[in-house]
mmCIF file of C-alpha atoms in Angstrom:
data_model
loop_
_atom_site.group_PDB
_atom_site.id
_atom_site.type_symbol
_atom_site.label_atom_id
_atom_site.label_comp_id
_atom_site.label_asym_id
_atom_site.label_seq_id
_atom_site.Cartn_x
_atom_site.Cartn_y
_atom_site.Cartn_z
ATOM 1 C CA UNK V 17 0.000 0.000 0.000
ATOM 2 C CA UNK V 18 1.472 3.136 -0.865
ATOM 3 C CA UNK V 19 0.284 6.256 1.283
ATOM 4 C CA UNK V 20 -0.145 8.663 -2.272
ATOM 5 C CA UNK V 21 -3.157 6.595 -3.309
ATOM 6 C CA UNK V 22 -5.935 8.086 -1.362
ATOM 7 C CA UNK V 23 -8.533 5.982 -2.814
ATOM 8 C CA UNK V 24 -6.697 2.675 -1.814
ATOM 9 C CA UNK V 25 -6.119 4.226 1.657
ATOM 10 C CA UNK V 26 -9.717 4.749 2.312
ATOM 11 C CA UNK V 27 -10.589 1.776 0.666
ATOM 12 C CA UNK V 28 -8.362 -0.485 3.158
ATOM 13 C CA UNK V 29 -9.632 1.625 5.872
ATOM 14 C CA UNK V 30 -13.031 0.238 4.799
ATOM 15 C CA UNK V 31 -11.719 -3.365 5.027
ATOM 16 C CA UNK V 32 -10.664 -3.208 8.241
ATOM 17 C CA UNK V 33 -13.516 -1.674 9.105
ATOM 18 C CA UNK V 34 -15.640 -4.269 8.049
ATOM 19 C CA UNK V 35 -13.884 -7.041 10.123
ATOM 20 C CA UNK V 36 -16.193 -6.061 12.691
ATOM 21 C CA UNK V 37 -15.563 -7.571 16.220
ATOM 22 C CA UNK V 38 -13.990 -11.186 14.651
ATOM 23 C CA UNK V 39 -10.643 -10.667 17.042
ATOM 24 C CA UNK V 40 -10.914 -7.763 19.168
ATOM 25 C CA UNK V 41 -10.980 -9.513 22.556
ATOM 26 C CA UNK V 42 -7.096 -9.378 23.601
ATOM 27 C CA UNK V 43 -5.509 -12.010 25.721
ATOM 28 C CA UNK V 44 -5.597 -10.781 29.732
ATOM 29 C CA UNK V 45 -3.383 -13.091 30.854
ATOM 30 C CA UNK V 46 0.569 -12.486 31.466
ATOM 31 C CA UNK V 47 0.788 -8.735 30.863
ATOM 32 C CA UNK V 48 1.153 -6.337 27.846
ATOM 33 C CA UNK V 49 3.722 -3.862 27.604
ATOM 34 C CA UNK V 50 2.141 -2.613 24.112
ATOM 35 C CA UNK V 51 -1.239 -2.021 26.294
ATOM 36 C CA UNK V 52 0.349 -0.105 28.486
ATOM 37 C CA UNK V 53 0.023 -2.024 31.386
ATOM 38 C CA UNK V 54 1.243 -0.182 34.499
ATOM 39 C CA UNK V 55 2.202 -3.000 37.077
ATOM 40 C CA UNK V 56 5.136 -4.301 36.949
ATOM 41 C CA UNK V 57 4.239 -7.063 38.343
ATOM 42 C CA UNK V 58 2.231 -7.926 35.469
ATOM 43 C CA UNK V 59 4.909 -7.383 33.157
ATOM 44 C CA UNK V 60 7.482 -10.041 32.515
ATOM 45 C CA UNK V 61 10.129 -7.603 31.220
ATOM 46 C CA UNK V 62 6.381 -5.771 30.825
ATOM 47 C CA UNK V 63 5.238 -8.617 28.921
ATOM 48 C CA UNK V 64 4.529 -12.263 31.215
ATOM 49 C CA UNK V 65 5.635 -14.715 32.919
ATOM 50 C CA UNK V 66 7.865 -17.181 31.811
ATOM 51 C CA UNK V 67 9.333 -20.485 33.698
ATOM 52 C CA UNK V 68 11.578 -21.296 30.757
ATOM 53 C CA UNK V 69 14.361 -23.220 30.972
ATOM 54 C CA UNK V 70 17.914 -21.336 29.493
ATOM 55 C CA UNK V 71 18.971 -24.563 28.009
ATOM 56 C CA UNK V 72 15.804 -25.738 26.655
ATOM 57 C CA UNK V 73 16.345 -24.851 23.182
ATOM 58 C CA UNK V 74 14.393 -24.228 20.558
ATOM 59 C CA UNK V 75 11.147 -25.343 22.017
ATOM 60 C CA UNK V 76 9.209 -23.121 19.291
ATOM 61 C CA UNK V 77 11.958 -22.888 16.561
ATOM 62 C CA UNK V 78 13.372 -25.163 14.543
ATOM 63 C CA UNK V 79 12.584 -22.411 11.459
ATOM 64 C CA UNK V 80 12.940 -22.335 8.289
ATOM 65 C CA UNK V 81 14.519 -18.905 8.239
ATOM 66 C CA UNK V 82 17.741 -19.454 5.741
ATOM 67 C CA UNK V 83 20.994 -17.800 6.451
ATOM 68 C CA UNK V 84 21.571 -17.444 2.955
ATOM 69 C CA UNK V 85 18.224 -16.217 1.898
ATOM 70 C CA UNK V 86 18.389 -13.392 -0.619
ATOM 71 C CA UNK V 87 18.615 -9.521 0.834
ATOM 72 C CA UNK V 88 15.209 -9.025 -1.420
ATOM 73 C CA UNK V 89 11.948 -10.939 -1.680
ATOM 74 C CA UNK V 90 10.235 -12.760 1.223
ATOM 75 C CA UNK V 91 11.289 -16.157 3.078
ATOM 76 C CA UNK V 92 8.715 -18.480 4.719
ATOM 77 C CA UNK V 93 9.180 -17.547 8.867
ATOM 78 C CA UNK V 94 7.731 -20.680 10.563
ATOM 79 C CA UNK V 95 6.290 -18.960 13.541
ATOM 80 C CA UNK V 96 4.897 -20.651 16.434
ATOM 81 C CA UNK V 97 1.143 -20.300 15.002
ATOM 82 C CA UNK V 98 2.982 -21.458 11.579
ATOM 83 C CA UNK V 99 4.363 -20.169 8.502
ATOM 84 C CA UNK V 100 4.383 -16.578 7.660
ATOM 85 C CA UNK V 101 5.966 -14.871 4.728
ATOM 86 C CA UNK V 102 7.834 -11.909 5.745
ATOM 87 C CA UNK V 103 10.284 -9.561 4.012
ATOM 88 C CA UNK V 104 13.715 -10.752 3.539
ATOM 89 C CA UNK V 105 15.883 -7.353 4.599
ATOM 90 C CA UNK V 106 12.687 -5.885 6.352
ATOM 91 C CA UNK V 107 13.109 -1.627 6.278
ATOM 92 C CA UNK V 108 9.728 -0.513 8.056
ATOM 93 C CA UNK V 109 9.176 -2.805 11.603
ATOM 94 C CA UNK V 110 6.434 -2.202 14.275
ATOM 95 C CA UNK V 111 6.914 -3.997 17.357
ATOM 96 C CA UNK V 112 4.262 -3.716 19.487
ATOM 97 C CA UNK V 113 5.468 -5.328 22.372
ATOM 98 C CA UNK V 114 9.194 -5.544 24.256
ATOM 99 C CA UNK V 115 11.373 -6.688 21.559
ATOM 100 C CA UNK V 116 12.146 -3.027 20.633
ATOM 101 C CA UNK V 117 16.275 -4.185 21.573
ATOM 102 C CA UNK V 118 16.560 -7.336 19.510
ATOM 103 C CA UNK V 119 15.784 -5.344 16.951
ATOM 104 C CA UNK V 120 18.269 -2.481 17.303
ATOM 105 C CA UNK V 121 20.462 -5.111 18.700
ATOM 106 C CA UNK V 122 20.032 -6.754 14.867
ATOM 107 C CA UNK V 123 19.950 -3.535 13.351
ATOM 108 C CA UNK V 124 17.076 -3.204 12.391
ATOM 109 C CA UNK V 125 15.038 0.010 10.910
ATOM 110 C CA UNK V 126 11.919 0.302 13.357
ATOM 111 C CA UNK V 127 9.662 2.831 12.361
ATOM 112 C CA UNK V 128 6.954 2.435 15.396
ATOM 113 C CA UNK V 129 6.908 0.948 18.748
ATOM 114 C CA UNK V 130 5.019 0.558 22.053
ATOM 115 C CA UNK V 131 4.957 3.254 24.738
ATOM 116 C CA UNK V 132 7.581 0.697 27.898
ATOM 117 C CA UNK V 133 10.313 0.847 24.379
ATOM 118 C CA UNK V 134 9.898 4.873 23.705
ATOM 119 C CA UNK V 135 10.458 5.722 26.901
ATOM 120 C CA UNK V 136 13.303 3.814 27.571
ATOM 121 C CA UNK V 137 15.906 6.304 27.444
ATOM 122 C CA UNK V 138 18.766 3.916 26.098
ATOM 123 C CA UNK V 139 16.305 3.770 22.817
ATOM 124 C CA UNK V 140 16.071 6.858 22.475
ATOM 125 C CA UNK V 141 18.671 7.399 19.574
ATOM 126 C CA UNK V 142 17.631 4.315 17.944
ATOM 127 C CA UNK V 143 14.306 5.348 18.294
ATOM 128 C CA UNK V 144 14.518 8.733 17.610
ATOM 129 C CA UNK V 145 12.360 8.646 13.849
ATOM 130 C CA UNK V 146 9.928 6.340 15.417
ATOM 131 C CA UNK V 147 6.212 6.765 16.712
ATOM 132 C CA UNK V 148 4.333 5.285 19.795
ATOM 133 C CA UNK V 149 1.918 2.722 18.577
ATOM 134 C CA UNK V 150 -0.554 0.339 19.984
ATOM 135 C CA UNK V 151 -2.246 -2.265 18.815
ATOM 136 C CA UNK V 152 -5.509 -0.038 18.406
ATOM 137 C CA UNK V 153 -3.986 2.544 16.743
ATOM 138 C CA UNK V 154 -4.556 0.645 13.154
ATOM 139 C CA UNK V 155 -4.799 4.333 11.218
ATOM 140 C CA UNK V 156 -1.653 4.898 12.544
ATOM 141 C CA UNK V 157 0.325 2.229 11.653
ATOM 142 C CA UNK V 158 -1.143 1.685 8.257
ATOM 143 C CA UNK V 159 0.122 5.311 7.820
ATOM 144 C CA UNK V 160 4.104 4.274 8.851
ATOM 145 C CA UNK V 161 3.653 1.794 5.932
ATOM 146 C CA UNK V 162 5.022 -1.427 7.752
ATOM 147 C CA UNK V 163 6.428 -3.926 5.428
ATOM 148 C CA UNK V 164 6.767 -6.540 9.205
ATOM 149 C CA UNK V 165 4.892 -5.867 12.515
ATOM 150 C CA UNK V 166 6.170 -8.086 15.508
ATOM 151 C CA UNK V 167 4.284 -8.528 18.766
ATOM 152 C CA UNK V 168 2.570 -10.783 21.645
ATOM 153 C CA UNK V 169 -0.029 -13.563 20.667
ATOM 154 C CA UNK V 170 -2.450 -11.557 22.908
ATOM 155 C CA UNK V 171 -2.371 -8.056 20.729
ATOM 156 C CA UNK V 172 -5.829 -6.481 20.030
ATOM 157 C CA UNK V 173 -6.851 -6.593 16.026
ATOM 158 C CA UNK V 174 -4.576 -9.117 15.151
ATOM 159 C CA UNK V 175 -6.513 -10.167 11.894
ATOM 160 C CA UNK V 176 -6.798 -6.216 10.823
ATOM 161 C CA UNK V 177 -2.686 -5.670 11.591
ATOM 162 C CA UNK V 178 -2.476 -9.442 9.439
ATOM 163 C CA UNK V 179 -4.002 -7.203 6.787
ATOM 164 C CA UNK V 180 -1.335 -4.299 6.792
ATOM 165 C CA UNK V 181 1.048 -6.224 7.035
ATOM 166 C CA UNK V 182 2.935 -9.904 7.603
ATOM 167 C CA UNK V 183 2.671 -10.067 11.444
ATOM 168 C CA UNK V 184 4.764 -12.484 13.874
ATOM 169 C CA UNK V 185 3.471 -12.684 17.068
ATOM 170 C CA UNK V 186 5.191 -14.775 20.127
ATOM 171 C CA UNK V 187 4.012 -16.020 23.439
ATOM 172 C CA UNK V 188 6.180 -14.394 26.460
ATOM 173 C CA UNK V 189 7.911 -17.428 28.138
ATOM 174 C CA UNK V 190 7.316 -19.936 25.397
ATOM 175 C CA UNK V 191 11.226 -20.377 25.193
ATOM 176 C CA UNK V 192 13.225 -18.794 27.322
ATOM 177 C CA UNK V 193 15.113 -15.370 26.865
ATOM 178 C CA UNK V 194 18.248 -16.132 24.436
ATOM 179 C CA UNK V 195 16.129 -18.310 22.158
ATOM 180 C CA UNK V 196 13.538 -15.358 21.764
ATOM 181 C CA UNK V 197 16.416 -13.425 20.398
ATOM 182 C CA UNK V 198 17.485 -16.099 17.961
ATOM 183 C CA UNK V 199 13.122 -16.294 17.187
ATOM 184 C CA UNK V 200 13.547 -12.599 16.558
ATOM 185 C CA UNK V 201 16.632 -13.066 14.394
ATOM 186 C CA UNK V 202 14.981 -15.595 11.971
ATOM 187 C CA UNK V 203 11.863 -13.315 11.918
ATOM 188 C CA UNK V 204 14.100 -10.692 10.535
ATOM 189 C CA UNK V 205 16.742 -13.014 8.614
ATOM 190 C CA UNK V 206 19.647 -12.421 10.606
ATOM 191 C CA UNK V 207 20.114 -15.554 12.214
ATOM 192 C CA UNK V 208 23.465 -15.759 11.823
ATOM 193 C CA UNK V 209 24.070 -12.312 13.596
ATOM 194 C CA UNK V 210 21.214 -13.553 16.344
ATOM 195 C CA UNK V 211 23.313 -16.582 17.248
ATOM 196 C CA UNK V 212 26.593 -14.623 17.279
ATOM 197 C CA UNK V 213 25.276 -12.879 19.893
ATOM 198 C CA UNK V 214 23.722 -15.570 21.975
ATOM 199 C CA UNK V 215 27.201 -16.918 21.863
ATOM 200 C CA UNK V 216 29.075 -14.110 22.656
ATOM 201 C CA UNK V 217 27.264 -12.781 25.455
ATOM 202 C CA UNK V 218 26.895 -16.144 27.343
ATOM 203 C CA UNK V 219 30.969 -15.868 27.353
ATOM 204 C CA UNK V 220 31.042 -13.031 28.592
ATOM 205 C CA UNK V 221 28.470 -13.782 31.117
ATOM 206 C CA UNK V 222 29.745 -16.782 32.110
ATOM 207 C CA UNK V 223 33.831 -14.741 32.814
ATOM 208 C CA UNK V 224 32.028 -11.996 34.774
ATOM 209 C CA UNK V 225 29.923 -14.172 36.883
ATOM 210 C CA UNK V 226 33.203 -15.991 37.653
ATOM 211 C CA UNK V 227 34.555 -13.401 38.473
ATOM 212 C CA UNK V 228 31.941 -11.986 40.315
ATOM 213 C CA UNK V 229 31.661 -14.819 43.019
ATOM 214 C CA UNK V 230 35.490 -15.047 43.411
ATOM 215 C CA UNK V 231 35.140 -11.736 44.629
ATOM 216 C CA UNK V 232 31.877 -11.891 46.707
ATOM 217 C CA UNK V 233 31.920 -15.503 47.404
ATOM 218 C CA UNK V 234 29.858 -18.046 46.126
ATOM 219 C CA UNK V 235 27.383 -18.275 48.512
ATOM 220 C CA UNK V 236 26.459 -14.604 48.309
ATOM 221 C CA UNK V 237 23.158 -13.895 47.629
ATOM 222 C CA UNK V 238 21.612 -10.924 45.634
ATOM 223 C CA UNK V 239 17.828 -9.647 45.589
ATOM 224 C CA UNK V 240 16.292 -7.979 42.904
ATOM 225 C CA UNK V 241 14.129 -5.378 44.324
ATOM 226 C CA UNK V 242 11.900 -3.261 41.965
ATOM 227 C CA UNK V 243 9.578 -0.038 43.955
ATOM 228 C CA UNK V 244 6.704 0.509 41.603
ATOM 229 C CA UNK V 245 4.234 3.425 42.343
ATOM 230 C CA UNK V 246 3.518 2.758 46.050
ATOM 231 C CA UNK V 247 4.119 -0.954 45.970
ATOM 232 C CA UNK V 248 7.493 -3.198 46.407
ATOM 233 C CA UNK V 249 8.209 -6.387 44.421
ATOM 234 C CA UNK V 250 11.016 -9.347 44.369
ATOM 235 C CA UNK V 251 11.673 -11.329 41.281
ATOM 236 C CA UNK V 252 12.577 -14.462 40.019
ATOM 237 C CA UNK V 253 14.883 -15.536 37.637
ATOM 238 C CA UNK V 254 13.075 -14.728 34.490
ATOM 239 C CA UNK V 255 11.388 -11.320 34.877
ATOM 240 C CA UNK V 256 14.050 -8.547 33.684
ATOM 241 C CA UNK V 257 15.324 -6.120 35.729
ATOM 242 C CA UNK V 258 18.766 -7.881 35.169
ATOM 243 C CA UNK V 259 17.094 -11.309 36.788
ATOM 244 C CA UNK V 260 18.480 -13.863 33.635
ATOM 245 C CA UNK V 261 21.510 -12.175 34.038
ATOM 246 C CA UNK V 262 22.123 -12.366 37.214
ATOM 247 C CA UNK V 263 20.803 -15.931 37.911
ATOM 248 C CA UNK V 264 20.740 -17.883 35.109
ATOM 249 C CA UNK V 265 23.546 -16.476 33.109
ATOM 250 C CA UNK V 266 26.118 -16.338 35.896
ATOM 251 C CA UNK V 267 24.683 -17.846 38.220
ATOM 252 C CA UNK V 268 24.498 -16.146 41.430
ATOM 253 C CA UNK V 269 22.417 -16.950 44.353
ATOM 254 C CA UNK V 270 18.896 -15.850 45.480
ATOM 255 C CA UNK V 271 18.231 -15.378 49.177
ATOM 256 C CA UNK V 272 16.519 -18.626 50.439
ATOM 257 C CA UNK V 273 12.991 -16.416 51.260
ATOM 258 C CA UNK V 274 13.001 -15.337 47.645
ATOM 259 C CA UNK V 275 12.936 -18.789 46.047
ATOM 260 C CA UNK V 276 10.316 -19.863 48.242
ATOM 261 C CA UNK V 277 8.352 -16.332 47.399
ATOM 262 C CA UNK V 278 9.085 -15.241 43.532
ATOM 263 C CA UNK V 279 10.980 -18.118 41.792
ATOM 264 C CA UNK V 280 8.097 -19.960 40.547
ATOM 265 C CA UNK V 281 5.783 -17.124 39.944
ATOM 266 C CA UNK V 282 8.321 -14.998 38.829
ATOM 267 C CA UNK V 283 7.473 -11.877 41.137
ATOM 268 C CA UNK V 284 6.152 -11.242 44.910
ATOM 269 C CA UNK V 285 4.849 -8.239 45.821
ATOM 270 C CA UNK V 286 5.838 -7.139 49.578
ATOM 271 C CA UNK V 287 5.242 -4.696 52.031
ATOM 272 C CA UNK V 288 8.320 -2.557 53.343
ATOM 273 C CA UNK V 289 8.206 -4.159 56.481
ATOM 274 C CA UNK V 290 8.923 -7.191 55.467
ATOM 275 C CA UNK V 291 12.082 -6.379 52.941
ATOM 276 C CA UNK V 292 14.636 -7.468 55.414
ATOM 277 C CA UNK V 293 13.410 -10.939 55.105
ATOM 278 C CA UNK V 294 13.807 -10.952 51.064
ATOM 279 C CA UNK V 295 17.533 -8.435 50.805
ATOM 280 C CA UNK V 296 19.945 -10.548 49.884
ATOM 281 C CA UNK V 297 24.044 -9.856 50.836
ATOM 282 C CA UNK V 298 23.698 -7.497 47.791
ATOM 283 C CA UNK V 299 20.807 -6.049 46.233
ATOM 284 C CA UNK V 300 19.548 -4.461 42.950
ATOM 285 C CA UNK V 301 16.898 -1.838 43.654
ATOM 286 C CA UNK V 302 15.102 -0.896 40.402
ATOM 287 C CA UNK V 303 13.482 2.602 40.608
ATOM 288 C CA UNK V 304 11.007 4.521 38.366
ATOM 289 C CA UNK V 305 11.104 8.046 38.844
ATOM 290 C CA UNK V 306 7.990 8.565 40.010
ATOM 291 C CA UNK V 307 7.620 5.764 42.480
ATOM 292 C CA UNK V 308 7.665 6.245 46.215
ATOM 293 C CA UNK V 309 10.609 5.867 47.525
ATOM 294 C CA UNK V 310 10.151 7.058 51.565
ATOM 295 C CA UNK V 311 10.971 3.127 52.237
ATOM 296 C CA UNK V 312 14.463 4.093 51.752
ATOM 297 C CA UNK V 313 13.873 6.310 54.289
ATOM 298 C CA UNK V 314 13.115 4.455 57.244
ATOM 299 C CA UNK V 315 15.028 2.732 59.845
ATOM 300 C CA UNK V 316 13.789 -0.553 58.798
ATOM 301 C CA UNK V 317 15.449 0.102 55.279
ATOM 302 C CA UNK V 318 18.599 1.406 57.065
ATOM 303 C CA UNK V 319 18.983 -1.696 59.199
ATOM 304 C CA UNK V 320 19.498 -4.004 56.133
ATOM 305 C CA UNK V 321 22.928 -5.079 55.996
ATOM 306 C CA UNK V 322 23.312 -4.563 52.232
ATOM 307 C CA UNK V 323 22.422 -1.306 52.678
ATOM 308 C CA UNK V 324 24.572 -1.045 55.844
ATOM 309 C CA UNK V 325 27.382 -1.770 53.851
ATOM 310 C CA UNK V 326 26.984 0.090 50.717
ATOM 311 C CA UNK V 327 25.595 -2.897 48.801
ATOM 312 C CA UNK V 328 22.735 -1.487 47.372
ATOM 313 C CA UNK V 329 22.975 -1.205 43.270
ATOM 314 C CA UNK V 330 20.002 1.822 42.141
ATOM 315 C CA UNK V 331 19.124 1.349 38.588
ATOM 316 C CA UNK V 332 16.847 3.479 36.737
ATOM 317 C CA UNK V 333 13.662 0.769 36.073
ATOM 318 C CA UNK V 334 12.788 2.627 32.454
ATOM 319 C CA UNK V 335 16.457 1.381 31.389
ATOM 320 C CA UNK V 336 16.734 -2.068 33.108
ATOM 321 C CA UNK V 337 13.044 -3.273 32.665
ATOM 322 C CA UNK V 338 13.320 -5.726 29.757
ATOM 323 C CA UNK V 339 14.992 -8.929 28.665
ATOM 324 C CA UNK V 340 16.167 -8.190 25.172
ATOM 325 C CA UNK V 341 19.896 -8.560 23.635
ATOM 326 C CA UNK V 342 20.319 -4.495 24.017
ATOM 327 C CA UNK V 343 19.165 -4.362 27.839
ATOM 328 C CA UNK V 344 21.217 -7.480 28.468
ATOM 329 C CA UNK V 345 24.189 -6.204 27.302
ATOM 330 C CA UNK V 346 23.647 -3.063 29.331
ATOM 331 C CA UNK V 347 22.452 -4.824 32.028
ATOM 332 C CA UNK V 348 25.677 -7.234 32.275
ATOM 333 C CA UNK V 349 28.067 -4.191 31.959
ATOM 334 C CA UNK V 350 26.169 -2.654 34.980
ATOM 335 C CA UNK V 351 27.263 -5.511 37.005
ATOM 336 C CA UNK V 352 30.809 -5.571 36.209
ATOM 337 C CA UNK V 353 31.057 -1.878 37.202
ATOM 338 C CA UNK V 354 29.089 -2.297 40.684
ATOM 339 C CA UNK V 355 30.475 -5.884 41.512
ATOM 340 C CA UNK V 356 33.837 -5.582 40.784
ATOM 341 C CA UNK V 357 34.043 -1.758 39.504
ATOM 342 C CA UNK V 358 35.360 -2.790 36.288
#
């Protein structure tokens, strides 16, 4: 669809139109960081829950993607709800959901995304020519002329955005976080450069974890503490903030209270009374800007022995919220400077 053709514009608009209600009722399970959805706690890296396994593979891949597929044309995409032909060198991408840093990661053109990527301010260059979208905002993106739109299985309108253009959409936690960027990679046709990276950064990973418990011992446990408007949460090992790294990349330890509380679910919200009970030796304390922060203020707070010892790590939660190859990169040089101020 080219945007000069007026009559073809309204026409399509029409089409859509017509769908009537066939799709419109969106998922409400595991969260939606396209939607907007403000808890964190609903938001697995603002997008679900996920239990995955790091070395259980390609539980949704095996695709078809060739590496030495033209730089022109399509290639068949076998995406978890099957195959899909999508651009071979995409130019125009819409993600509408938190894969916003595979993409740059991949280097890939993105010319809209959802509100949790635009306001990360580690985007911001990449995302500098690109508009906020939704997945209701169908005038919108059939104006940015998408040639590939990439989201969650549980977008609104996912027949209508079918229309505008080939759509791949993924279910948060169906594999776990490396093999979502390799997904993403063969959804683009940069496998290859997908896998490079997986391999790469679970060297490096694996060196500064090392590192990191032969300076902190292995035993030493770190929390992952997020303060979210006037609420506090722990997390898992599979829920951003820095969790995969942390955990299941280099393997450091979780305080005993917070594998009974978060592992499985992948958060637990918790009152500040309580924190001492979750703080590990060392923790991570995500903050959004405008959250309340007058825990940090009390003597409870103070008492903790992490913070007692200067072993509290502040990140800002806009930066550190997701679990794509970008934030993970970011998020493992973070704890090479505050671990072993490298």
């Amino acid at each position: 669809m080219k945007k000069a053709f007026l009559p073809i514009f309204a026409v399509l608009l029409l089409l859509l139109s017509a769908c009537g209600n066939a799709n419109n009722a969106a998922n409400t399970g595991a969260g939606n960081a396209a939607g907007g959805n403000a808890a964190p706690a609903n938001n697995a890296a603002s997008n679900g829950a996920s239990n995955a396994d790091p070395t259980a593979g390609n539980a949704a891949a095996n695709n078809a993607a060739s590496s030495d597929a033209p730089a022109s044309g399509t290639i068949t995409y076998q995406s978890q709800s099957g195959p899909v032909e999508v651009p071979a060198n995409p130019q125009r991408v819409i993600v509408l959901s938190s894969y916003a840093g595979d993409l740059i990661s991949l280097g890939v053109h993105i010319v809209g995304a959802d509100s949790w990527s635009m306001k990360n301010p580690r985007f911001a260059d990449a995302l500098k020519d690109a508009k906020e979208v939704s997945d209701e905002d169908l005038e919108k993106i059939i104006e940015l002329n998408p040639d590939l739109i990439i989201g969650l299985d549980n977008v609104k309108n996912l027949d209508k955005l079918k229309e505008i253009a080939p759509t791949v959409v993924y279910t948060y936690g169906k594999v776990d976080y490396l093999t979502q960027h390799l997904e993403i990679g063969k959804a683009v046709n940069k496998e290859k450069e997908a896998q490079a990276w997986v391999d790469d950064f679970k060297t490096r990973a694996a060196e500064t974890g090392k590192e990191i418990k032969a300076k902190i011992g292995e035993n030493a446990t770190v929390s992952v503490i997020e303060s979210f408007d006037k609420q506090l949460y722990v997390y898992g090992n599979n829920w951003g903030r820095g969790t995969e790294v942390l955990y299941q990349a280099m393997g450091l330890k979780m305080p005993q209270k917070v594998i009974d509380s978060a592992l499985k679910p992948g958060y637990f919200a918790l009152s500040a009374e309580v924190l001492p009970q979750y703080a590990g030796d060392y923790v991570i304390l995500s903050k959004f800007g405008d959250a309340d922060g007058s825990f940090q203020d009390t003597a409870t707070y103070k008492n903790i022995p992490a913070v007692k010892n200067g072993r509290v790590f502040e990140v800002n939660a806009d930066a550190f919220y997701f679990n794509d190859a970008d934030t993970l990169d970011y998020q493992l040089d973070f704890f090479k400077k505050s671990f072993l101020g490298q």
